mmCIF file of C-alpha atoms and ligand atoms in Angstrom:
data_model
loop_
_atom_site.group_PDB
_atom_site.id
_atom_site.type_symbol
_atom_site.label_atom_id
_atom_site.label_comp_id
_atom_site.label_asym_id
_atom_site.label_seq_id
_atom_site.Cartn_x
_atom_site.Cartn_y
_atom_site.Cartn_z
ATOM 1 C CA UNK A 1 -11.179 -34.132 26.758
ATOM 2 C CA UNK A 2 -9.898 -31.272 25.173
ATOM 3 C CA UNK A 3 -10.461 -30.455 21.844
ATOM 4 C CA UNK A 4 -7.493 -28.905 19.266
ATOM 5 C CA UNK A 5 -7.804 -27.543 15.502
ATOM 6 C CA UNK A 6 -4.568 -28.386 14.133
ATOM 7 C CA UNK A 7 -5.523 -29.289 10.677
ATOM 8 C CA UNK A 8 -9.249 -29.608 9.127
ATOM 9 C CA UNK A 9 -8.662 -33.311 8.528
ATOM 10 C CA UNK A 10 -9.499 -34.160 12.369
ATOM 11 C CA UNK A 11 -12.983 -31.953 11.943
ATOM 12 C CA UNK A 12 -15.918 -33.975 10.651
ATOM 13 C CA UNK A 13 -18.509 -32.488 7.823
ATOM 14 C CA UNK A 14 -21.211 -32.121 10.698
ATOM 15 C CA UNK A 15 -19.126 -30.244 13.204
ATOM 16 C CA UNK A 16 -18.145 -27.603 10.147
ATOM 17 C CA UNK A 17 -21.826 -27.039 9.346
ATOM 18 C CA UNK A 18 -21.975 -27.117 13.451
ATOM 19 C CA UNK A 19 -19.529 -24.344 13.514
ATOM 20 C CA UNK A 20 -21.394 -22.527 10.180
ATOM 21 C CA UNK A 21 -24.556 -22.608 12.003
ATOM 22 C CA UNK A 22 -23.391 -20.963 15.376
ATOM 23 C CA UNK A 23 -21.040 -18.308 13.065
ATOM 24 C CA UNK A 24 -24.734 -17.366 11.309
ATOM 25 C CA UNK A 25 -25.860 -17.124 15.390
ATOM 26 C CA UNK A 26 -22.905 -15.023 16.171
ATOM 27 C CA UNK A 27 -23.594 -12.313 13.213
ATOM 28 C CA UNK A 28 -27.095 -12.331 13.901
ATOM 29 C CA UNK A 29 -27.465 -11.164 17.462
ATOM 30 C CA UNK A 30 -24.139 -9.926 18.648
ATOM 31 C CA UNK A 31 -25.207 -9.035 21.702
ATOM 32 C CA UNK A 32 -26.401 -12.599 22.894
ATOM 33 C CA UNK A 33 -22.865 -13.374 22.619
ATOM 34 C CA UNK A 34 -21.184 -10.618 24.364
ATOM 35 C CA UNK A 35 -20.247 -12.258 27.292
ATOM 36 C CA UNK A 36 -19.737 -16.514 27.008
ATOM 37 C CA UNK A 37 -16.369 -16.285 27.172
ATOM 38 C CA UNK A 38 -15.947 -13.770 30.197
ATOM 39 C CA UNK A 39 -13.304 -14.370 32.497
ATOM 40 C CA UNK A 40 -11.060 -16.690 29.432
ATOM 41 C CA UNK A 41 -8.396 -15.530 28.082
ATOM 42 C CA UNK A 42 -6.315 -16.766 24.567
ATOM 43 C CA UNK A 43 -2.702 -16.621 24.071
ATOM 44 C CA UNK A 44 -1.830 -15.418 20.764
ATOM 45 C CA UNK A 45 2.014 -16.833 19.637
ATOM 46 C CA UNK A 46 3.116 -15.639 16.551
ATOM 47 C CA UNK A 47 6.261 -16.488 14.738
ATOM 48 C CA UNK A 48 5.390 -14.357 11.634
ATOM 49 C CA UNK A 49 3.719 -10.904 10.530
ATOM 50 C CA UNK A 50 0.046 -11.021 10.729
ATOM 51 C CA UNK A 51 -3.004 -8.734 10.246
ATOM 52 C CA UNK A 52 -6.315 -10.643 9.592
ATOM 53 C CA UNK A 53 -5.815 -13.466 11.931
ATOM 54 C CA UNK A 54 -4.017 -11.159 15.226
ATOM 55 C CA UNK A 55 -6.658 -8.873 14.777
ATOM 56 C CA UNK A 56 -9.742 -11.400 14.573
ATOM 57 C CA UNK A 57 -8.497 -13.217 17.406
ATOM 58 C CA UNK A 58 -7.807 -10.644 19.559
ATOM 59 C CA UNK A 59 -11.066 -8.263 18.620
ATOM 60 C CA UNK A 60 -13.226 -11.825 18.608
ATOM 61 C CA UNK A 61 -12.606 -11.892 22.162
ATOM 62 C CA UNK A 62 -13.265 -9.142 23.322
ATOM 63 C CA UNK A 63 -16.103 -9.229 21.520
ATOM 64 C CA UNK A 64 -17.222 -12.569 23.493
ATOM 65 C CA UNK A 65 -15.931 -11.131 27.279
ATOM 66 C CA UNK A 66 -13.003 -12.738 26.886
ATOM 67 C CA UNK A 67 -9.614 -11.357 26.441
ATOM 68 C CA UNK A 68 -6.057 -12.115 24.396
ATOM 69 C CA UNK A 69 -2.044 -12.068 25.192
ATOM 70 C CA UNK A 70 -0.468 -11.733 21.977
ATOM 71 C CA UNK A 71 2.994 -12.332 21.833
ATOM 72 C CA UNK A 72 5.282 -11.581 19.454
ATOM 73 C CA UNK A 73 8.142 -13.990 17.509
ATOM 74 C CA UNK A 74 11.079 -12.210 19.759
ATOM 75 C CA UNK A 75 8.985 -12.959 23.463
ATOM 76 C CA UNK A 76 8.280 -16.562 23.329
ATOM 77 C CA UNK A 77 10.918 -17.640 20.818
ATOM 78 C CA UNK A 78 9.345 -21.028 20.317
ATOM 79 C CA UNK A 79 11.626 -23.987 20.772
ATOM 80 C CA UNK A 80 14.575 -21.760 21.286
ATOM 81 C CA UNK A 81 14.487 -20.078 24.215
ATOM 82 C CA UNK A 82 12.575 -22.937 26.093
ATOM 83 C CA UNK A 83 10.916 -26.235 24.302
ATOM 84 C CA UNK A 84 7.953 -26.690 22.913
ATOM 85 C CA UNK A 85 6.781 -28.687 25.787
ATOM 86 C CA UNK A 86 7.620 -26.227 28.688
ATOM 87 C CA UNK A 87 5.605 -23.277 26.513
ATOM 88 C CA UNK A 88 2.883 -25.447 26.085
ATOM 89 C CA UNK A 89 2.845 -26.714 29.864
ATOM 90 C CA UNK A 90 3.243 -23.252 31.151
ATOM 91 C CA UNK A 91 0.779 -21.258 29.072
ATOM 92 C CA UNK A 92 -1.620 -24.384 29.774
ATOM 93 C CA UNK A 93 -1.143 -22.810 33.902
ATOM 94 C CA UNK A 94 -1.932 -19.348 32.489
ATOM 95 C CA UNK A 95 -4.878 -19.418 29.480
ATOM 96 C CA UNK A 96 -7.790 -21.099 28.335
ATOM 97 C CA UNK A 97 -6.605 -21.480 24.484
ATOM 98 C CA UNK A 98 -3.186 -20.582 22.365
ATOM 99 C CA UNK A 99 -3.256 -19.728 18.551
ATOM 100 C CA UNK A 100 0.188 -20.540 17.186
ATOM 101 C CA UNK A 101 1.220 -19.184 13.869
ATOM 102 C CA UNK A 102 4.504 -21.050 13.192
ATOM 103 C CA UNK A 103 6.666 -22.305 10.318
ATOM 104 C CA UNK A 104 6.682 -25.930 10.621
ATOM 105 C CA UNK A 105 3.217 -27.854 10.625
ATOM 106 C CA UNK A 106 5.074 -30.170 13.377
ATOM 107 C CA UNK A 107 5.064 -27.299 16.325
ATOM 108 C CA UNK A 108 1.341 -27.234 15.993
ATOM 109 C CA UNK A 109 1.022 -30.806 17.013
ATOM 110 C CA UNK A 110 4.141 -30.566 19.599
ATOM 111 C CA UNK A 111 2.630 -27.915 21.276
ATOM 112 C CA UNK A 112 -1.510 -29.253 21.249
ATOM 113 C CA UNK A 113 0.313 -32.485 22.056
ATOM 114 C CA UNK A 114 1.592 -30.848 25.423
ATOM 115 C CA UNK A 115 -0.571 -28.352 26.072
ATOM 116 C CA UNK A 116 -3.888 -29.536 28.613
ATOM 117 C CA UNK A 117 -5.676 -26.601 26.809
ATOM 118 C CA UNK A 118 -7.082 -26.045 23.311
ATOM 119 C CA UNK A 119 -4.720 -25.009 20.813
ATOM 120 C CA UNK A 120 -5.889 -23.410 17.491
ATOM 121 C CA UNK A 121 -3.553 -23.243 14.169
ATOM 122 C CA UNK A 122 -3.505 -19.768 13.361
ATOM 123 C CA UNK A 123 -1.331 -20.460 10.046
ATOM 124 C CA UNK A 124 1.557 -23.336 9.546
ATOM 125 C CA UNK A 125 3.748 -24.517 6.739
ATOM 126 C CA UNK A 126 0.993 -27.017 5.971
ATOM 127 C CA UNK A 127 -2.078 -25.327 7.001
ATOM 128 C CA UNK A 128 -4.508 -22.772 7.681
ATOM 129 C CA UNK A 129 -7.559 -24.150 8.960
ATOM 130 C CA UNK A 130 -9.578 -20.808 10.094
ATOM 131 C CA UNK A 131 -8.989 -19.566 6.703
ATOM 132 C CA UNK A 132 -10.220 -22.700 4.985
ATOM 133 C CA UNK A 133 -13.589 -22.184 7.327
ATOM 134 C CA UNK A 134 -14.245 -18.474 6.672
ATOM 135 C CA UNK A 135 -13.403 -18.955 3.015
ATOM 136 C CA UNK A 136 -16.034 -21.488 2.917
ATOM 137 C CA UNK A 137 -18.496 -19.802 4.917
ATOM 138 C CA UNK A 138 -18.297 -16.960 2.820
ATOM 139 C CA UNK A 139 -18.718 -18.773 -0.184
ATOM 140 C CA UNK A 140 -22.317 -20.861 1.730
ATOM 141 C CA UNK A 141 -23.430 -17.148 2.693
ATOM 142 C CA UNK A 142 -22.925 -15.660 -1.056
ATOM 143 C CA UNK A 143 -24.558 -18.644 -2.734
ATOM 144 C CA UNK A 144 -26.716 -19.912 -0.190
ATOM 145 C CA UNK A 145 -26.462 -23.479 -1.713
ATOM 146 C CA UNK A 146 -22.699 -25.199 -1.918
ATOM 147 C CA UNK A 147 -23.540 -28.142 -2.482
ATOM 148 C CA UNK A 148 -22.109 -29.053 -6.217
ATOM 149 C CA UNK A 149 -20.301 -25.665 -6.895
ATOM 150 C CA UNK A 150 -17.225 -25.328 -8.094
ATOM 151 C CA UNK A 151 -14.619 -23.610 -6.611
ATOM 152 C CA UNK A 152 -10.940 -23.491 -8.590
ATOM 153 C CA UNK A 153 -7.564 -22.725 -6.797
ATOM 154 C CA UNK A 154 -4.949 -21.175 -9.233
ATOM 155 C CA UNK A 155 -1.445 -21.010 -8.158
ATOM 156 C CA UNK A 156 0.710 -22.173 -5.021
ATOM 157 C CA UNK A 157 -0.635 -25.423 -4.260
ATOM 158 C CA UNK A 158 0.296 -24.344 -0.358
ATOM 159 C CA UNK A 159 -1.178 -24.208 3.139
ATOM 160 C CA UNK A 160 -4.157 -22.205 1.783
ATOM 161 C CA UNK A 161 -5.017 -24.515 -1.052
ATOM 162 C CA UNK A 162 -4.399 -27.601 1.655
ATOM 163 C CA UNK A 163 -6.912 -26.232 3.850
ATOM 164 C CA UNK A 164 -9.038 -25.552 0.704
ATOM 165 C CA UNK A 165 -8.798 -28.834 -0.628
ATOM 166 C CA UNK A 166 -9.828 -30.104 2.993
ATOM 167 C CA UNK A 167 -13.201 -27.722 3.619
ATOM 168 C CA UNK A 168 -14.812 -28.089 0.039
ATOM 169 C CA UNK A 169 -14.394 -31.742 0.000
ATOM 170 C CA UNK A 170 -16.279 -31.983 3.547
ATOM 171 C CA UNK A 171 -18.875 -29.602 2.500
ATOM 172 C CA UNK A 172 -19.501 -31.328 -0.866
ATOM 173 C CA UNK A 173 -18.208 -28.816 -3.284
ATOM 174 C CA UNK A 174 -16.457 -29.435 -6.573
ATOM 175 C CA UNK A 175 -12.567 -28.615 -6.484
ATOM 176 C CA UNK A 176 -10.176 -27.655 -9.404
ATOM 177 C CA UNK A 177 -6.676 -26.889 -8.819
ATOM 178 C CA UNK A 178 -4.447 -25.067 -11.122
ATOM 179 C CA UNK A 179 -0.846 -24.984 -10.133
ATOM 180 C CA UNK A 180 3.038 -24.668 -12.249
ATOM 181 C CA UNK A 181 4.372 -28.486 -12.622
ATOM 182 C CA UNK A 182 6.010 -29.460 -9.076
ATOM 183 C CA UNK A 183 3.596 -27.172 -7.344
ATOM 184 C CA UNK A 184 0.706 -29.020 -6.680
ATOM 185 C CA UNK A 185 -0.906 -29.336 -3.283
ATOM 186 C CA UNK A 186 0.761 -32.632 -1.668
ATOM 187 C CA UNK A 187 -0.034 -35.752 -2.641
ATOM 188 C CA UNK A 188 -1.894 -37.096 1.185
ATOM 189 C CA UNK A 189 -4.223 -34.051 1.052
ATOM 190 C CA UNK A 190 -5.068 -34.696 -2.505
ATOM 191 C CA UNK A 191 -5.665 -38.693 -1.776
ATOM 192 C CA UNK A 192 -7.657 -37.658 1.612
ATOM 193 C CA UNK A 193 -9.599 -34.413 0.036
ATOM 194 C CA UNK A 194 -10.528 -36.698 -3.210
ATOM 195 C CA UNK A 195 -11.952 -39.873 -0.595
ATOM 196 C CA UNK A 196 -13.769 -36.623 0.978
ATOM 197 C CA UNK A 197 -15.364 -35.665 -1.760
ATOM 198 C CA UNK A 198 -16.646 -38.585 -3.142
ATOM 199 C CA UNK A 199 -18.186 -39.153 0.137
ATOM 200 C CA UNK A 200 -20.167 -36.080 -0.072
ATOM 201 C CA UNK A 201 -20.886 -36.538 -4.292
ATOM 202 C CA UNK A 202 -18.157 -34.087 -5.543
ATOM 203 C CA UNK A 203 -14.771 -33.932 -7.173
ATOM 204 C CA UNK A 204 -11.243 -32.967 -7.218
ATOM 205 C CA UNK A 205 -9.432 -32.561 -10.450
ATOM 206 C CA UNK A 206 -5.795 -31.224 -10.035
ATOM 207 C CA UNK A 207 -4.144 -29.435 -13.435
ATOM 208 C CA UNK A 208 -1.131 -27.540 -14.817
ATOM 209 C CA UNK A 209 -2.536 -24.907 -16.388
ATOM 210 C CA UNK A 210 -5.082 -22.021 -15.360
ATOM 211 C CA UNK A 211 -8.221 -22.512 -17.839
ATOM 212 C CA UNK A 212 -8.677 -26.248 -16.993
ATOM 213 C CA UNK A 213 -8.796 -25.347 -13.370
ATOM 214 C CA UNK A 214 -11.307 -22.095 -14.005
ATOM 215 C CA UNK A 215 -13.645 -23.946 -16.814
ATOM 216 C CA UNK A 216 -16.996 -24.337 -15.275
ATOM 217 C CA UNK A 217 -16.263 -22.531 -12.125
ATOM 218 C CA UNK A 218 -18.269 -20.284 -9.963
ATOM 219 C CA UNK A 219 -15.615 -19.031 -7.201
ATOM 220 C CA UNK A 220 -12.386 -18.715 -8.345
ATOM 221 C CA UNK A 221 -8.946 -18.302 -5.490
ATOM 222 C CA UNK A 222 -5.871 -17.381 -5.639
ATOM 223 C CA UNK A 223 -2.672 -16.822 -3.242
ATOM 224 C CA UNK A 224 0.266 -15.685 -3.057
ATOM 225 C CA UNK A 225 3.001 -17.459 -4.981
ATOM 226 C CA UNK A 226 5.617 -17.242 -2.258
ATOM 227 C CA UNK A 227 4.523 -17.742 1.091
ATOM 228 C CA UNK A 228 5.472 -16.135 4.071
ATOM 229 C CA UNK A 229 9.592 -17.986 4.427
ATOM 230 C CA UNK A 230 10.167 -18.174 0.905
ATOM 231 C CA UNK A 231 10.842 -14.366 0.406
ATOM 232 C CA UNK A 232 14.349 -15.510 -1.276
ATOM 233 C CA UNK A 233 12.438 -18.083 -3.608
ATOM 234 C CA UNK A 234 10.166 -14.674 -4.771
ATOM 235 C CA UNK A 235 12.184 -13.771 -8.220
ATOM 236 C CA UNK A 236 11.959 -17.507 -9.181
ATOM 237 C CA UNK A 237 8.580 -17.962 -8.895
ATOM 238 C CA UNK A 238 7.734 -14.998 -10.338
ATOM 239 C CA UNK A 239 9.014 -16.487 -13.571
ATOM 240 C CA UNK A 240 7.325 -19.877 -13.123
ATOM 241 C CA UNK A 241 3.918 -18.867 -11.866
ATOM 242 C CA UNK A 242 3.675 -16.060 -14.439
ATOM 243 C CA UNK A 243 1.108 -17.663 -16.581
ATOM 244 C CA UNK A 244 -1.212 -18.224 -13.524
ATOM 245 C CA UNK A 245 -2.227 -14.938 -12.283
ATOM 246 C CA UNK A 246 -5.615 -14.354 -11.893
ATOM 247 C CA UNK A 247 -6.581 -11.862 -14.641
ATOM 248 C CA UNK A 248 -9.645 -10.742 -16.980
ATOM 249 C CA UNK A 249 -8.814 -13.046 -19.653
ATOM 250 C CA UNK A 250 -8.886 -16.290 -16.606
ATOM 251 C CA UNK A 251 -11.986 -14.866 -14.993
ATOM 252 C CA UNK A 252 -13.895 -15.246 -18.638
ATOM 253 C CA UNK A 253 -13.630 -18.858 -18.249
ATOM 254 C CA UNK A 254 -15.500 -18.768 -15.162
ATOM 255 C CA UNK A 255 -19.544 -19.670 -14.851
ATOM 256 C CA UNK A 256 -21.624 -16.380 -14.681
ATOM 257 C CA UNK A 257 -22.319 -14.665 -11.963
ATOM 258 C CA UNK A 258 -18.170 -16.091 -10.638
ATOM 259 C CA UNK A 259 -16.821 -15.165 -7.087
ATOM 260 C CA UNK A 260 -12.838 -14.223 -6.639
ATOM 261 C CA UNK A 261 -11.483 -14.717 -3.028
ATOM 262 C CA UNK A 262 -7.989 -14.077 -2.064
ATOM 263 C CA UNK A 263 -7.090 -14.670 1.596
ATOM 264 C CA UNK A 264 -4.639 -11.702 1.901
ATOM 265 C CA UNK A 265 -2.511 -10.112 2.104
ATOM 266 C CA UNK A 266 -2.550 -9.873 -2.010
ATOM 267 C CA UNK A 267 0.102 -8.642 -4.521
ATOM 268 C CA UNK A 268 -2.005 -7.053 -7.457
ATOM 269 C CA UNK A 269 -0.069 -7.757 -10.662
ATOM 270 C CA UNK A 270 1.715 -10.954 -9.219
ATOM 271 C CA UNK A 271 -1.042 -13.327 -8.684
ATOM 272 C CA UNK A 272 -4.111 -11.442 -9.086
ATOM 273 C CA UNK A 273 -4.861 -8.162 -11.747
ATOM 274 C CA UNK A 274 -6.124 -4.770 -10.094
ATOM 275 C CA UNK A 275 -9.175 -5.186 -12.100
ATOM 276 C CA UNK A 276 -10.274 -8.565 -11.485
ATOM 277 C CA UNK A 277 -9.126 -7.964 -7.518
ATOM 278 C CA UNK A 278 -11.314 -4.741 -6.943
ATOM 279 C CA UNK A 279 -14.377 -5.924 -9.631
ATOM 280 C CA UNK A 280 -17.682 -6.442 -8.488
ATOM 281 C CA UNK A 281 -17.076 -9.941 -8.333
ATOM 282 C CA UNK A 282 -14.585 -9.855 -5.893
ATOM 283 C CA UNK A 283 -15.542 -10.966 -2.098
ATOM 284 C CA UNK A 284 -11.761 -10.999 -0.570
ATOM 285 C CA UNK A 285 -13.039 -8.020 2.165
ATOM 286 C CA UNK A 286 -16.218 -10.157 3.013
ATOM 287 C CA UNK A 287 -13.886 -13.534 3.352
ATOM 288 C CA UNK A 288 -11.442 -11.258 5.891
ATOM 289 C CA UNK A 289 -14.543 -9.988 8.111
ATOM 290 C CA UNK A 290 -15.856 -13.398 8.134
ATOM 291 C CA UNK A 291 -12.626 -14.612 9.572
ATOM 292 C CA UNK A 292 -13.525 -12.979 12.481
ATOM 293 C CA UNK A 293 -16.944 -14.547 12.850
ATOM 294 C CA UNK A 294 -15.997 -18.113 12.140
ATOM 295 C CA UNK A 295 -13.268 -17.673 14.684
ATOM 296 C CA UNK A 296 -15.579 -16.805 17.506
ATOM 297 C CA UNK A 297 -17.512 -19.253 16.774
ATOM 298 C CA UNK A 298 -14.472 -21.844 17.034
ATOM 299 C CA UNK A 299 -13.624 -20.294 20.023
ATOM 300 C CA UNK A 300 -17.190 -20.970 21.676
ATOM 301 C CA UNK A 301 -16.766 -24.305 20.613
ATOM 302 C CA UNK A 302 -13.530 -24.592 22.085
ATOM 303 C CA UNK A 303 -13.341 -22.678 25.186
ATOM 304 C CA UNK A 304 -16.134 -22.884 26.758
HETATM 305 N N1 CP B 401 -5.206 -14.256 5.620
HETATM 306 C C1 CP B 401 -4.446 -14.121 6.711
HETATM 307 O O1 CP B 401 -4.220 -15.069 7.475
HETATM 308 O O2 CP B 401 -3.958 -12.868 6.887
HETATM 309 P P1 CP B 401 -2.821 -12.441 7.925
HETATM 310 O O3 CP B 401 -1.547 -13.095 7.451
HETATM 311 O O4 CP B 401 -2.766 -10.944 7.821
HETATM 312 O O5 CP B 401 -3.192 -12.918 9.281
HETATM 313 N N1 NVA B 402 0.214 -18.754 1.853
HETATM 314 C C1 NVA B 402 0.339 -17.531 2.597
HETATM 315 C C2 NVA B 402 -0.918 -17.221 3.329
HETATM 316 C C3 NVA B 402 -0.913 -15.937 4.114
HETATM 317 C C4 NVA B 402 -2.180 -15.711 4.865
HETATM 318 C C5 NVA B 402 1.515 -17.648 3.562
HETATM 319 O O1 NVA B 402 1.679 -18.702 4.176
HETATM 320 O O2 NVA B 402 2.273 -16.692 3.685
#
């Protein structure tokens, strides 16, 4: 049967370390890789602007003798010009995999519900799995050990800090959430990520103000505070995320020797200082490359 990443809820602890193992494979010996997927080829739908995740997909298959259609919000025009079923029927004729990046969580499902081929989320409303996987891989590659850190989220408790909440919980790492009252990650993923964790011997504290969520941690996250479709919300959330940016006064609350991610693309004085985004500690370039890695690596797993 084939074999979908829609959300990191339907992957199991084993098969992330499964896909960590073959990603430390991949970066190792490139050229063992260079042809698995030769002859495949990934369709690439994209209903908003992307850099990191286009260009991964479409360099991480070349990369593996493979090769990617991307098509743009205009071409396809996803359950407007034709249905969600007849893309995902058709493209099933012509490709061995589709990465949607869509709006609503729901066309991810539609279209891995219709499509006979594996379908990757490449960003929704809800989530962003391959982002939750390189973040984490990063973190496993900087600190060798995750087991028991603690890694805070501070801000938009959106589709990044979903798929956050998700891939620390399964991994057995500690995670604090500081968000603006009414902004919280929802409620499921909280319930899910906290029966997660205590599986795997860690925690999930959710809080409405910055220091709680940084106290005692050694990565701290952030993202933007309006996501890609809430460009009109901007101004107001401005206002109510203001005392949640990530700045040097946060960052002291942090363990020694701290990370700072940001998935990207970041808005230095919103959401994250200059200083604190290009210090030392920061690993956000590291995170991006690794997005590349991970993704071949899901791709193996996938396609082949
Ligand atoms: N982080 C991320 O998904 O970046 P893009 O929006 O540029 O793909
Ligand atoms: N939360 C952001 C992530 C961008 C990679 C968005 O959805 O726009």
């Amino acid at each position: 049967m084939k074999k979908d990443l829609v959300s990191l809820q339907d992957l199991t602890s084993s098969e992330i370390e499964g896909i960590f193992t073959l990603t430390d494979q991949l970066k190792k010996n490139k050229q063992k890789f260079k042809a698995v997927l030769a002859g495949k080829t990934l369709a690439l739908i994209f209903q908003k602007p992307s850099n990191r995740t286009r260009v991964s997909f479409d360099v991480g298959m070349y990369q593996l003798g493979g090769n990617s259609v991307y098509l743009a919000p205009n071409e396809i025009n996803l359950g407007v010009r034709e249905s969600i079923e007849d893309v995902a029927k058709t493209l099933s004729r012509y490709v061995d995999g589709i990465v949607l990046r869509t709006f609503a969580h729901k066309n991810v499902v539609d279209l891995a519900k219709f499509a006979t081929v594996p379908v990757i989320n490449g960003l929704s409303d809800f989530s962003h799995p391959c982002q939750g996987l390189a973040d984490i891989y990063t973190i496993r590659e900087k600190f060798k050990k995750i087991k028991g850190k603690t890694l805070a989220y501070v801000g938009d408790g959106n589709n990044v800090a979903h798929s956050l909440l998700f891939a620390a919980a399964k991994s057995g790492m500690n995670m604090q959430v500081g968000t603006p009252k009414g902004y919280e990650p929802q409620e499921s993923v909280v319930a899910e990520s906290e029966k997660q964790a205590k599986a795997n011997k860690a925690t999930v504290k959710i809080f409405n103000d910055p220091i709680s969520a940084v106290s005692g941690a050694d990565v701290i996250y952030t993202d933007v505070w309006a996501s890609m479709g809430q460009e009109e919300e901007a101004a107001k959330r401005k206002e109510i995320f203001k005392d949640f940016q990530v700045n040097k006064n946060l960052v002291s609350k942090a363990n020694k020797g701290y990370l700072v991610m940001h998935c990207l693309p970041a808005h230095r004085g919103e959401e994250v200082s200059a200083e604190v985004m290009d210090s030392a500690h920061s690993v956000v370039f590291d995170q991006a490359e690794n997005r590349m890695h991970v993704q071949k690596a899901i791709l193996i797993k996938l396609l082949r």
